[in-house]
Short mmCIF file of C-alpha atoms and ligand atoms in Angstrom, two decimals:
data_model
loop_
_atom_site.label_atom_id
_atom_site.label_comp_id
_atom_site.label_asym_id
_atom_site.label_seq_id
_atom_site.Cartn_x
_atom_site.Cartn_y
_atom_site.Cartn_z
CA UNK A 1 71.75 133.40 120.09
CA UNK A 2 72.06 136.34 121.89
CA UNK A 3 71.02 137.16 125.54
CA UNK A 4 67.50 138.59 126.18
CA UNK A 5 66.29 141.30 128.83
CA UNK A 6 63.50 139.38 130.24
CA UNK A 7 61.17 141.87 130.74
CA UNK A 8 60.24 142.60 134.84
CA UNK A 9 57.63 140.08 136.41
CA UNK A 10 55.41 143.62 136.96
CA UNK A 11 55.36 147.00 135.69
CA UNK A 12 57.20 149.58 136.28
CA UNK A 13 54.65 151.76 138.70
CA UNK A 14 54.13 148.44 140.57
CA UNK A 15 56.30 148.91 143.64
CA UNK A 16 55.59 152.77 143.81
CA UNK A 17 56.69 154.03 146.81
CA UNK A 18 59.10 151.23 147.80
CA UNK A 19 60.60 151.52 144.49
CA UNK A 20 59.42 154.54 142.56
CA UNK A 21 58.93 154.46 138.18
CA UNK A 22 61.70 156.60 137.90
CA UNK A 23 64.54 154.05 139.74
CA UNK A 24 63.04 151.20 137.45
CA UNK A 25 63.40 153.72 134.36
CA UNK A 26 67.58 153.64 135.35
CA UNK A 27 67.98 150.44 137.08
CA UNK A 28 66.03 148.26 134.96
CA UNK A 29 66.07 150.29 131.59
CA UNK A 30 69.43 151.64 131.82
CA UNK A 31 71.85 149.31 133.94
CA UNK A 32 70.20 146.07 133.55
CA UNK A 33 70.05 146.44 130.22
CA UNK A 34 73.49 148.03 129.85
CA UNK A 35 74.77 144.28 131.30
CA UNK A 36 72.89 142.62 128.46
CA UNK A 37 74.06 144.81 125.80
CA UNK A 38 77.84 144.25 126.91
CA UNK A 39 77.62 140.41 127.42
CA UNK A 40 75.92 140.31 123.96
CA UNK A 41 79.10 142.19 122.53
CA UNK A 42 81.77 139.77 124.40
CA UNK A 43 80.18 136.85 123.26
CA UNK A 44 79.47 137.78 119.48
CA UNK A 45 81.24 135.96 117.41
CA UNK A 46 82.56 133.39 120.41
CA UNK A 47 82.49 129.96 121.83
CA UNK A 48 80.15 131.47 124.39
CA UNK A 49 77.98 133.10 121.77
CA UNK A 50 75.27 130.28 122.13
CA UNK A 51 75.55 129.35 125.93
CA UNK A 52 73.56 129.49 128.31
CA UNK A 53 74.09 132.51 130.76
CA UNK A 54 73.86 130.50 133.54
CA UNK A 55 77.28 128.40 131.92
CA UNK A 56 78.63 131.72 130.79
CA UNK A 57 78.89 132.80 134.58
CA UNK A 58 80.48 129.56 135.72
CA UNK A 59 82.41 129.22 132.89
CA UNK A 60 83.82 132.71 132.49
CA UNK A 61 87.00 134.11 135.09
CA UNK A 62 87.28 137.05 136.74
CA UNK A 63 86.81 139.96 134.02
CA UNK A 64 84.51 141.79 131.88
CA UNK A 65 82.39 139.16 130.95
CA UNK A 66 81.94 137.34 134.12
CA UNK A 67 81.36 140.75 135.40
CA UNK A 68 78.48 141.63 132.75
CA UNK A 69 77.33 138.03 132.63
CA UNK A 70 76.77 137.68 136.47
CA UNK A 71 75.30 141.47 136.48
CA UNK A 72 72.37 140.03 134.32
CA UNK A 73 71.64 137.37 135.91
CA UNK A 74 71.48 138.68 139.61
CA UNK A 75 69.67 141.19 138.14
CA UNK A 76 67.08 139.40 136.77
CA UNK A 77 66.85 137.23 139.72
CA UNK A 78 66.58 140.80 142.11
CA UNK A 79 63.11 141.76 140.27
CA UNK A 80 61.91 138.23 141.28
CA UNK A 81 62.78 138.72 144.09
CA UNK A 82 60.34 141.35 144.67
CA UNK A 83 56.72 141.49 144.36
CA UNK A 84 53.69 144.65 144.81
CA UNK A 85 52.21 142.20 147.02
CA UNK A 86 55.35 141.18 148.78
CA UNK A 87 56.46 141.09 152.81
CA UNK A 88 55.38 139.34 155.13
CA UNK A 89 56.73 135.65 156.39
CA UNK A 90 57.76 132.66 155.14
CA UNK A 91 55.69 129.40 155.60
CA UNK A 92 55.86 125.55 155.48
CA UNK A 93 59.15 123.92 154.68
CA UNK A 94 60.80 127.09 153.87
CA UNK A 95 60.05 128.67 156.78
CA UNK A 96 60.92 125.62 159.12
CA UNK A 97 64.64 125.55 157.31
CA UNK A 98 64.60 129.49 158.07
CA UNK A 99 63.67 128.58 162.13
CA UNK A 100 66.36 125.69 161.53
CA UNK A 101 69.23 128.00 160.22
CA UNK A 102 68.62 131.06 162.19
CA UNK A 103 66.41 130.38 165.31
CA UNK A 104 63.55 132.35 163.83
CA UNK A 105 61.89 134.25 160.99
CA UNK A 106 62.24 137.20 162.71
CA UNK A 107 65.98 136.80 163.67
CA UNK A 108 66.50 135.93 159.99
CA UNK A 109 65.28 139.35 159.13
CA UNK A 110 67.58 141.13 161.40
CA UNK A 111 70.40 139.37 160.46
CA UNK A 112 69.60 139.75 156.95
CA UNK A 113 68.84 143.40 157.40
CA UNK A 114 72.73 144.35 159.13
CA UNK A 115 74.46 142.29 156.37
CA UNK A 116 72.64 144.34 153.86
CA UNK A 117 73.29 147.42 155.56
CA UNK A 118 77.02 146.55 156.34
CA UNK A 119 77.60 145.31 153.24
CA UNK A 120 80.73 147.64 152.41
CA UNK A 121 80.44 149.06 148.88
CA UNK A 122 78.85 147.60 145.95
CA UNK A 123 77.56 144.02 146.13
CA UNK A 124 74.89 141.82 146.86
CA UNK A 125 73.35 140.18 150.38
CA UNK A 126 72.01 137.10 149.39
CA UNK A 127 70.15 133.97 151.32
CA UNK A 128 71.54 130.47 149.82
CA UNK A 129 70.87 127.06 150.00
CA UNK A 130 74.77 125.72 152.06
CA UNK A 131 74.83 121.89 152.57
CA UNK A 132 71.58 121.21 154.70
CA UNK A 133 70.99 124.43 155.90
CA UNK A 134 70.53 128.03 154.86
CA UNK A 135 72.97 130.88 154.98
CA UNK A 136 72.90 134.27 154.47
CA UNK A 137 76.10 135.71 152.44
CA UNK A 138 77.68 139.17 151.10
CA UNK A 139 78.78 139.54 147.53
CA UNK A 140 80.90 142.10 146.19
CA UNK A 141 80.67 144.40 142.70
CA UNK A 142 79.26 141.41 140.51
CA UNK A 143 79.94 138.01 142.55
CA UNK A 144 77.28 135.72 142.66
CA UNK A 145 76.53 132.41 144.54
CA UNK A 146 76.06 131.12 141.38
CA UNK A 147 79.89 131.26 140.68
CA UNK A 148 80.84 128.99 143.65
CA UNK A 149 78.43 126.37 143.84
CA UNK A 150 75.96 128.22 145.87
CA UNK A 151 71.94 128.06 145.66
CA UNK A 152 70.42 131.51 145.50
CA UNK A 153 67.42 131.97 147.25
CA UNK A 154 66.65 135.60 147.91
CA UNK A 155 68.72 138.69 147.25
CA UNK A 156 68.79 142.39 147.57
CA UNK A 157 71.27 144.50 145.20
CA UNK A 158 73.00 147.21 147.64
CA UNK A 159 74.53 148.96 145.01
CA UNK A 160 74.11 152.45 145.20
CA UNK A 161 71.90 152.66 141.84
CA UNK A 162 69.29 150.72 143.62
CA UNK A 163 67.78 152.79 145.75
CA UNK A 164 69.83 156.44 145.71
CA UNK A 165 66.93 158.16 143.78
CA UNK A 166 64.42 156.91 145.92
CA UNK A 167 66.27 157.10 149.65
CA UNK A 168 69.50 158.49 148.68
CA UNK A 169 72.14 157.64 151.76
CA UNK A 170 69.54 156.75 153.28
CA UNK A 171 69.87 152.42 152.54
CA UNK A 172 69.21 150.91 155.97
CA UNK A 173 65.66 152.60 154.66
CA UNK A 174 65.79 150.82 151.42
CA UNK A 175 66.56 147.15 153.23
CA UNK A 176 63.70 148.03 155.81
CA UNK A 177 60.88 148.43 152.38
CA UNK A 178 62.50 145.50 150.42
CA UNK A 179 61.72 143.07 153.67
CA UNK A 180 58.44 144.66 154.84
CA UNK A 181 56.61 145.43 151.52
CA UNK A 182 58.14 143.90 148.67
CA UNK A 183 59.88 140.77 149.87
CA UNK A 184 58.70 137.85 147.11
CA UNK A 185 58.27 134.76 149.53
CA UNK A 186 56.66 133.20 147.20
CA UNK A 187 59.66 133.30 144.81
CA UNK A 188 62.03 132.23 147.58
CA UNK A 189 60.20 129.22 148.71
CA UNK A 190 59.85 128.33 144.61
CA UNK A 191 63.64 128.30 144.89
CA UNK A 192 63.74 126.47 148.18
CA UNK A 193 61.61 123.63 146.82
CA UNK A 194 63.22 123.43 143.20
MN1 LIG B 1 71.76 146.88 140.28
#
């Protein structure tokens, strides 16, 4: 049973400027599906080959598959994470916990915003679900909460493919549209709740 590209919860003009057609056309039609393509070859023919991906990422060590499994999933969890209709601020429970955790929605977004921006390389900023209360936390290359017991809630993908057609150097530009105009609360507080 091989792995599917799920296809993106909007298409592929839908977060035009934020995120133009053309980085979708690469990111989503070329990398993501590039992940998908190599997990489906490393598990062929394995004891993995009818997992579930989300077992195939805990299950799997450091490596080539881990690496290709985990890039599909955060990836597929990244275009949730986004929405044409997106921004704005959390409500209800979720947005208590966020007022819990880091004092307010506002300081959340701050915080969130530097560790995307000083997120050092290639990697992943992600806000998880930690005991009681929330945290935000930095991922490198392919590392995913997922792998260490973690609850994802909301990420952004730093790595340079994400936004370098669209805002080349430029990513502290990239972080500022992802929170202001495409942010999926919705899809966050889903998580929260779940
Ligand atoms: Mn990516």
């Amino acid at each position: 049973m091989a792995i599917d590209l799920p296809a993106l919860p909007y298409s592929d003009t839908a977060l035009d400027p934020h995120i133009s057609e053309r980085t979708i056309s690469f990111h989503y039609g070329k990398h993501h599906a590039a992940y998908v393509n190599n997990l489906n070859g490393l598990i062929e023919g394995t004891d993995h080959a009818d997992s579930s991906l989300e077992d195939i990422v805990r299950a799997a060590g450091p490596g080539g598959l881990f690496n290709n499994a985990a890039q599909v999933w955060n990836h597929t969890f990244y275009w949730n994470c986004m929405s044409p209709d997106g921004g704005g601020d959390p409500s209800g429970d979720l947005a208590a916990a966020i007022e819990s955790s880091f004092g307010s929605v506002d300081a959340f977004k701050e915080q969130f915003k530097a560790d995307s921006v000083g997120n050092f390389g290639s990697g992943w900023t992600w806000l998880v679900r930690e005991g009681d209360g929330l945290a935000i936390v930095k991922t490198d290359d392919a590392d995913t909460p997922l792998a260490h017991g973690q609850t994802a809630l909301l990420t952004i993908d730093v790595w340079e493919h994400a936004y370098y057609l669209d805002y080349q150097n430029a990513r502290p530009a990239y972080v500022d549209a992802f929170i202001e105009h495409l942010l999926n609360w919705e899809f966050v507080a889903a998580n929260f709740a779940a």
